[in-house]
Short mmCIF file of C-alpha atoms in Angstrom, two decimals:
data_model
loop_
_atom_site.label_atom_id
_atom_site.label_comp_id
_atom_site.label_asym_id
_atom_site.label_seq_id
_atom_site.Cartn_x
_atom_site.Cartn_y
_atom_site.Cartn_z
CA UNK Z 180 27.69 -158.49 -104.03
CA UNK Z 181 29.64 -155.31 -102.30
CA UNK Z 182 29.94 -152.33 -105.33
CA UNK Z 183 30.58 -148.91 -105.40
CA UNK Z 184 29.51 -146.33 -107.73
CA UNK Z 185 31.10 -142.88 -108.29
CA UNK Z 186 28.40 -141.01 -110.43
CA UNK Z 187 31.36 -138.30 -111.64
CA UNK Z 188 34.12 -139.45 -113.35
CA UNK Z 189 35.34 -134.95 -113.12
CA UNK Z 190 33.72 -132.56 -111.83
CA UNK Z 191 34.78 -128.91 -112.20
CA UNK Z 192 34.00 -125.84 -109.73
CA UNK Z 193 35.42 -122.36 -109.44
CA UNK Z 194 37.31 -121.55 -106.18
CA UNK Z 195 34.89 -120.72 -103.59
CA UNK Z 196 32.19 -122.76 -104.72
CA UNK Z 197 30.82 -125.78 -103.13
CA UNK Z 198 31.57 -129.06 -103.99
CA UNK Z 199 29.74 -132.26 -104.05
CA UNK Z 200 31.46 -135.96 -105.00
CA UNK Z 201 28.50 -138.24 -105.56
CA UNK Z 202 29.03 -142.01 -104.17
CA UNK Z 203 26.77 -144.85 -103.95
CA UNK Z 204 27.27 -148.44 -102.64
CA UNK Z 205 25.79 -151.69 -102.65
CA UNK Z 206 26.21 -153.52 -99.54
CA UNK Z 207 24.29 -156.83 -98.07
CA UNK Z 208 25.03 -155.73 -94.92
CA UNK Z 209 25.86 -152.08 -92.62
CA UNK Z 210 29.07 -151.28 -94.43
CA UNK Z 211 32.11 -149.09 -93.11
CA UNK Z 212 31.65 -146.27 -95.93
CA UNK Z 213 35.73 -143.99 -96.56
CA UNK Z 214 36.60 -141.46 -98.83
CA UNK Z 215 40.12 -140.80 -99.87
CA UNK Z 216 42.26 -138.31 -101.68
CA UNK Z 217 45.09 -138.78 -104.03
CA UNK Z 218 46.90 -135.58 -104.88
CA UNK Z 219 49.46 -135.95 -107.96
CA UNK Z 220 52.01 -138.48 -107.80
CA UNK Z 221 51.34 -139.10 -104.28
CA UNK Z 222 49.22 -141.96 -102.30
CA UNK Z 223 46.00 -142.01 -101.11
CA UNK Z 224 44.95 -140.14 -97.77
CA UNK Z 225 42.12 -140.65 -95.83
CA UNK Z 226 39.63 -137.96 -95.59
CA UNK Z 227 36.65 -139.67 -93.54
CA UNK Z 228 35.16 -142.75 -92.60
CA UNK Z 229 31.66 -143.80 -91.47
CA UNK Z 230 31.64 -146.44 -89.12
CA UNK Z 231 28.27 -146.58 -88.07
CA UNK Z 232 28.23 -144.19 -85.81
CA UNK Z 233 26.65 -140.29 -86.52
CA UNK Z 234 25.05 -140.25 -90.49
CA UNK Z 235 27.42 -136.73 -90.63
CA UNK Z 236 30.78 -137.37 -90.90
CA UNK Z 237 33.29 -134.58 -90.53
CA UNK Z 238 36.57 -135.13 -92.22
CA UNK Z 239 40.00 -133.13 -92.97
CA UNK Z 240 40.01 -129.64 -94.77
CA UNK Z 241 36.33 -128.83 -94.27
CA UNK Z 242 35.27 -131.85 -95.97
CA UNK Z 243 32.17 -133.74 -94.74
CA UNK Z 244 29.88 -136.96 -95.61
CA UNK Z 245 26.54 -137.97 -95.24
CA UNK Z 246 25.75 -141.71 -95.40
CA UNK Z 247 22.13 -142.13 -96.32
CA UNK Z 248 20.85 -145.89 -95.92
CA UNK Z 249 17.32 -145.09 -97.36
CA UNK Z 250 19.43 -143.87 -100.85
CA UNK Z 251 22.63 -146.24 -100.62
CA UNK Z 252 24.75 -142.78 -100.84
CA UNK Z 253 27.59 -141.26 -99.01
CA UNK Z 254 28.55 -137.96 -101.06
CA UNK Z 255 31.24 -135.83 -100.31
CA UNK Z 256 30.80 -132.25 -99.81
CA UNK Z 257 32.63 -129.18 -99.02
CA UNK Z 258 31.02 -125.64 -99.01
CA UNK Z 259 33.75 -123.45 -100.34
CA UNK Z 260 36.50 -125.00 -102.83
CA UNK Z 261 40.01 -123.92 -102.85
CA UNK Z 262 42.48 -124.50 -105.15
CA UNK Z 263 44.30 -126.93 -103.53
CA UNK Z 264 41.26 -129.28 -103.58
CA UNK Z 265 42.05 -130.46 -106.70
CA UNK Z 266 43.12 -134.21 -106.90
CA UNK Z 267 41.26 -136.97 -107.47
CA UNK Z 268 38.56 -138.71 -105.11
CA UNK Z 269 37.99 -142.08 -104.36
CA UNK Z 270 35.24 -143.67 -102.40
CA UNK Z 271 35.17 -146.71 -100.70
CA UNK Z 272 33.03 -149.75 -98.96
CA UNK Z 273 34.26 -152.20 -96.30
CA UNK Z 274 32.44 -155.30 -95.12
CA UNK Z 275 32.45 -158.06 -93.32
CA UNK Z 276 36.47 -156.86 -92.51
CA UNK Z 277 37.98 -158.60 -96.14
CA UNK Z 278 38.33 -156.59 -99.29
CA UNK Z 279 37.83 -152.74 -99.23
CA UNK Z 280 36.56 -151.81 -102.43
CA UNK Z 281 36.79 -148.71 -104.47
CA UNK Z 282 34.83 -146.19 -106.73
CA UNK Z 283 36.88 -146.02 -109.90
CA UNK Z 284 37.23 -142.24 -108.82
CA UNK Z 285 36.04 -138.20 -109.26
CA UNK Z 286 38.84 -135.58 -110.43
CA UNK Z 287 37.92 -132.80 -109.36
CA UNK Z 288 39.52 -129.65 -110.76
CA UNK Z 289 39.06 -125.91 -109.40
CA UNK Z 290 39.53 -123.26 -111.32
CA UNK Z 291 40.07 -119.69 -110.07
CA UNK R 77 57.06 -142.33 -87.96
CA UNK R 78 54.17 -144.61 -89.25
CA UNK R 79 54.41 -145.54 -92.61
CA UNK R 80 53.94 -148.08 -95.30
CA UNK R 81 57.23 -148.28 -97.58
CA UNK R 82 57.39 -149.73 -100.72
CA UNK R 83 60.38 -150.51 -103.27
CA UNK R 84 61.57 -149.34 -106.15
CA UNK R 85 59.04 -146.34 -106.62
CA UNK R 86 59.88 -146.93 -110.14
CA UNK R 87 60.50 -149.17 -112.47
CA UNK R 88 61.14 -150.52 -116.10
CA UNK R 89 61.13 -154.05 -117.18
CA UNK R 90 60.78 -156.04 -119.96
CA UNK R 91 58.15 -159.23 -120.84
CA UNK R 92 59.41 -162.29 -118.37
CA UNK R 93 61.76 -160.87 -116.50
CA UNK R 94 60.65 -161.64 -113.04
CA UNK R 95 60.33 -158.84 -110.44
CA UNK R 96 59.46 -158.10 -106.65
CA UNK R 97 57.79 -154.79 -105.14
CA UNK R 98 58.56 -155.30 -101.58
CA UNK R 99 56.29 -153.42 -98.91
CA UNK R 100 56.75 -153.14 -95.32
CA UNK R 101 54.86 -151.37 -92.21
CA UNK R 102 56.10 -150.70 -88.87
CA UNK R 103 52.34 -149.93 -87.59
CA UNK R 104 51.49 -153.78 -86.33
CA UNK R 105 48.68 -153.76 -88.91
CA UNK R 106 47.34 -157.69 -89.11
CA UNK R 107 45.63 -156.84 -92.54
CA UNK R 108 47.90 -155.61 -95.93
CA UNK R 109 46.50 -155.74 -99.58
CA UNK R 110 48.13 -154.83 -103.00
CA UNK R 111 46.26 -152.80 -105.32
CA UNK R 112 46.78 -151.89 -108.80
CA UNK R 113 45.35 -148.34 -110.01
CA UNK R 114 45.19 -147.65 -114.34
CA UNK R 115 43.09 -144.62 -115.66
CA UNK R 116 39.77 -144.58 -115.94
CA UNK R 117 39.40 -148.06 -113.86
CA UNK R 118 40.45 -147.17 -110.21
CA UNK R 119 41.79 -149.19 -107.87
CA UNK R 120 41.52 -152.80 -107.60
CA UNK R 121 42.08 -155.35 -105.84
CA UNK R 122 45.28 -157.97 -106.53
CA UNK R 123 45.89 -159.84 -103.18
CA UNK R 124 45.44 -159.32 -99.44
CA UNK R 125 46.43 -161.04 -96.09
CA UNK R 126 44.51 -160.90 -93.00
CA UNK R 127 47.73 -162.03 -91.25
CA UNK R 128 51.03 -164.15 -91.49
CA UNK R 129 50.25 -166.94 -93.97
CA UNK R 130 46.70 -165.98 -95.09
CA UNK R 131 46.44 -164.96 -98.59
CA UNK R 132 43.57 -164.58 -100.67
CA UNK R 133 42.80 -162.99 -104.26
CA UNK R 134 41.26 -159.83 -104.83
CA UNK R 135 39.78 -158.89 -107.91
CA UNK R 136 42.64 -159.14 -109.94
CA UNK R 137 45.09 -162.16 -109.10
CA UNK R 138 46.02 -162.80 -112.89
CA UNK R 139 49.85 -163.21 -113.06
CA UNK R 140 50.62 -161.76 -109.44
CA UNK R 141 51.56 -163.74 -106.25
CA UNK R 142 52.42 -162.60 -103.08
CA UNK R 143 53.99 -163.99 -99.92
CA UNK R 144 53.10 -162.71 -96.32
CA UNK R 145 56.31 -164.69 -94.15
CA UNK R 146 56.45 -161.75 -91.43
CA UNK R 147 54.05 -159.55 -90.33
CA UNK R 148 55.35 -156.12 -91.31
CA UNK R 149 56.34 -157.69 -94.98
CA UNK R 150 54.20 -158.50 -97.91
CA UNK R 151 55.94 -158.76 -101.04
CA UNK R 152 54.38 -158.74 -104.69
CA UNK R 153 55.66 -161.36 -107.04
CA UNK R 154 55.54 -160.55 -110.83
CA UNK R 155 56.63 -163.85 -112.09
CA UNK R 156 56.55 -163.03 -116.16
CA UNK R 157 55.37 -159.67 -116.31
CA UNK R 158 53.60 -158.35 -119.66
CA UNK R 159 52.61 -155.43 -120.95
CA UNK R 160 49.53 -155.42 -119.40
CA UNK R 161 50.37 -155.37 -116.04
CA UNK R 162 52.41 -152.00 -116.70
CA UNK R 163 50.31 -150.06 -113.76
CA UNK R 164 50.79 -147.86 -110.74
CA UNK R 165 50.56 -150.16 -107.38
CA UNK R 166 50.14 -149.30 -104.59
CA UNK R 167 50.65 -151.20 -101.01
CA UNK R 168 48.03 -150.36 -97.70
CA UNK R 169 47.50 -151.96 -94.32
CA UNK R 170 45.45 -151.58 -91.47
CA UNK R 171 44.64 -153.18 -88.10
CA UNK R 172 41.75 -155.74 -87.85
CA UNK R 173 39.49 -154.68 -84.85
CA UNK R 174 37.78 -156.92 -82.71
CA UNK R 175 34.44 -156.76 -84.94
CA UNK R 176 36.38 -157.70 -87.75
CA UNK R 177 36.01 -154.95 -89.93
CA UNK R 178 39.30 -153.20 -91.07
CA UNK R 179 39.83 -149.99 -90.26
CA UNK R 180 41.25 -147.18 -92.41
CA UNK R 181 43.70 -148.41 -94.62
CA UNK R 182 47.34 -146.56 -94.68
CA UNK R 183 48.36 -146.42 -98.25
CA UNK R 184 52.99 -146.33 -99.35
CA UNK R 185 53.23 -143.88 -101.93
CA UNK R 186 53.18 -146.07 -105.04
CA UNK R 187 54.94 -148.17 -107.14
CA UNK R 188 54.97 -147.02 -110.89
CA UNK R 189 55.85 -150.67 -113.00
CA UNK R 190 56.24 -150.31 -116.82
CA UNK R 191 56.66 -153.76 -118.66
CA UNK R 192 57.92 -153.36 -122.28
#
């Protein structure tokens, strides 16, 4: 069975710092790999995907993801934090083009 | 503009009284799921469609049905709501390439149901 794992429930960083959302999956077979964003009160919004293409994946506002079959990961990262990072994370797993599950999500809050 | 709308953004019922949350897209998308998203659990899965008249259950069917009659519409039926179904939901779609794997999903902005 298809899972994924968010390691971090919240992680905190000063402004300026890096960041790093930690996500693992369990997938039978080559998964489509997403993270998403959800800022308060608002939907989610796609930050990057891995489709099987490059293992780095570049996403929106300086956020990247590196989907590593050997450790089942795909952690988001970001080298400097801003302030207007903070929201909440999710990660999720596609297969075989049915369900797309989710992490149960990583707020991150930045502090100046 | 490409969206996914859903209706009422809000709302407050009581136990049994049945409700819809419509949801519509004007992107073509073959695929459209409902998800329900409480604190500390995530998001899950209620129901999805792969296209006009194929339903199937997510994680999280309990007390939900849904209806997909058009493409752009997939409505999600709260027969006799409780208490525990008080929730934020939220409605996505996305197109179904050839492979068969969806692409990214595009999420309405949510549809915050509280069931006294």
């Amino acid at each position: 069975a298809q899972s994924v794992t968010q390691l971090d429930s919240h992680v905190s960083v000063s402004e300026g710092t890096p960041v790093l959302l930690r996500c693992n999956y369990s997938s039978s077979y080559s998964p489509s790999l997403f993270w998403y964003v959800q800022h308060p009160n608002k939907g989610l919004q796609l930050l990057l995907k891995y489709t099987s293409a490059a293992t780095l994946v570049k996403g929106i506002n300086g956020f990247e993801a590196e989907f590593k079959k050997s450790e089942t990961s795909f952690h988001l990262t970001k080298p400097s934090a801003h302030m207007s990072d903070a929201a909440e994370y999710f990660c999720g797993l596609n297969q075989a083009g049915t369900a797309l599950i989710f992490g149960k999500g990583t707020t991150l809050s930045v502090s100046s | 503009e490409a969206q996914v709308t859903q209706n009422p953004r809000y709302l407050i019922t009581v136990t049994g009284k049945k409700l819809t949350v419509t949801c519509s897209q004007n992107m073509n998308h073959e695929y459209m799921s409902w998800y329900r998203q409480d604190p500390g659990l995530g998001l899950r899965q209620i129901y999805y469609s792969m296209n006009v008249e194929v339903t199937d259950k997510g994680d999280v069917p309990e007390g939900y049905k849904v209806s997909r009659k058009e493409k752009r519409n997939f409505p999600l039926i709260l027969e006799s709501p409780s208490p525990n179904q008080t929730s934020l939901y939220f409605c996505a779609s996305t197109f179904l390439p050839d492979r068969g794997q969806t692409g990214e999903l595009f999420f309405g902005e949510g549809s915050r149901l509280t069931v006294l």
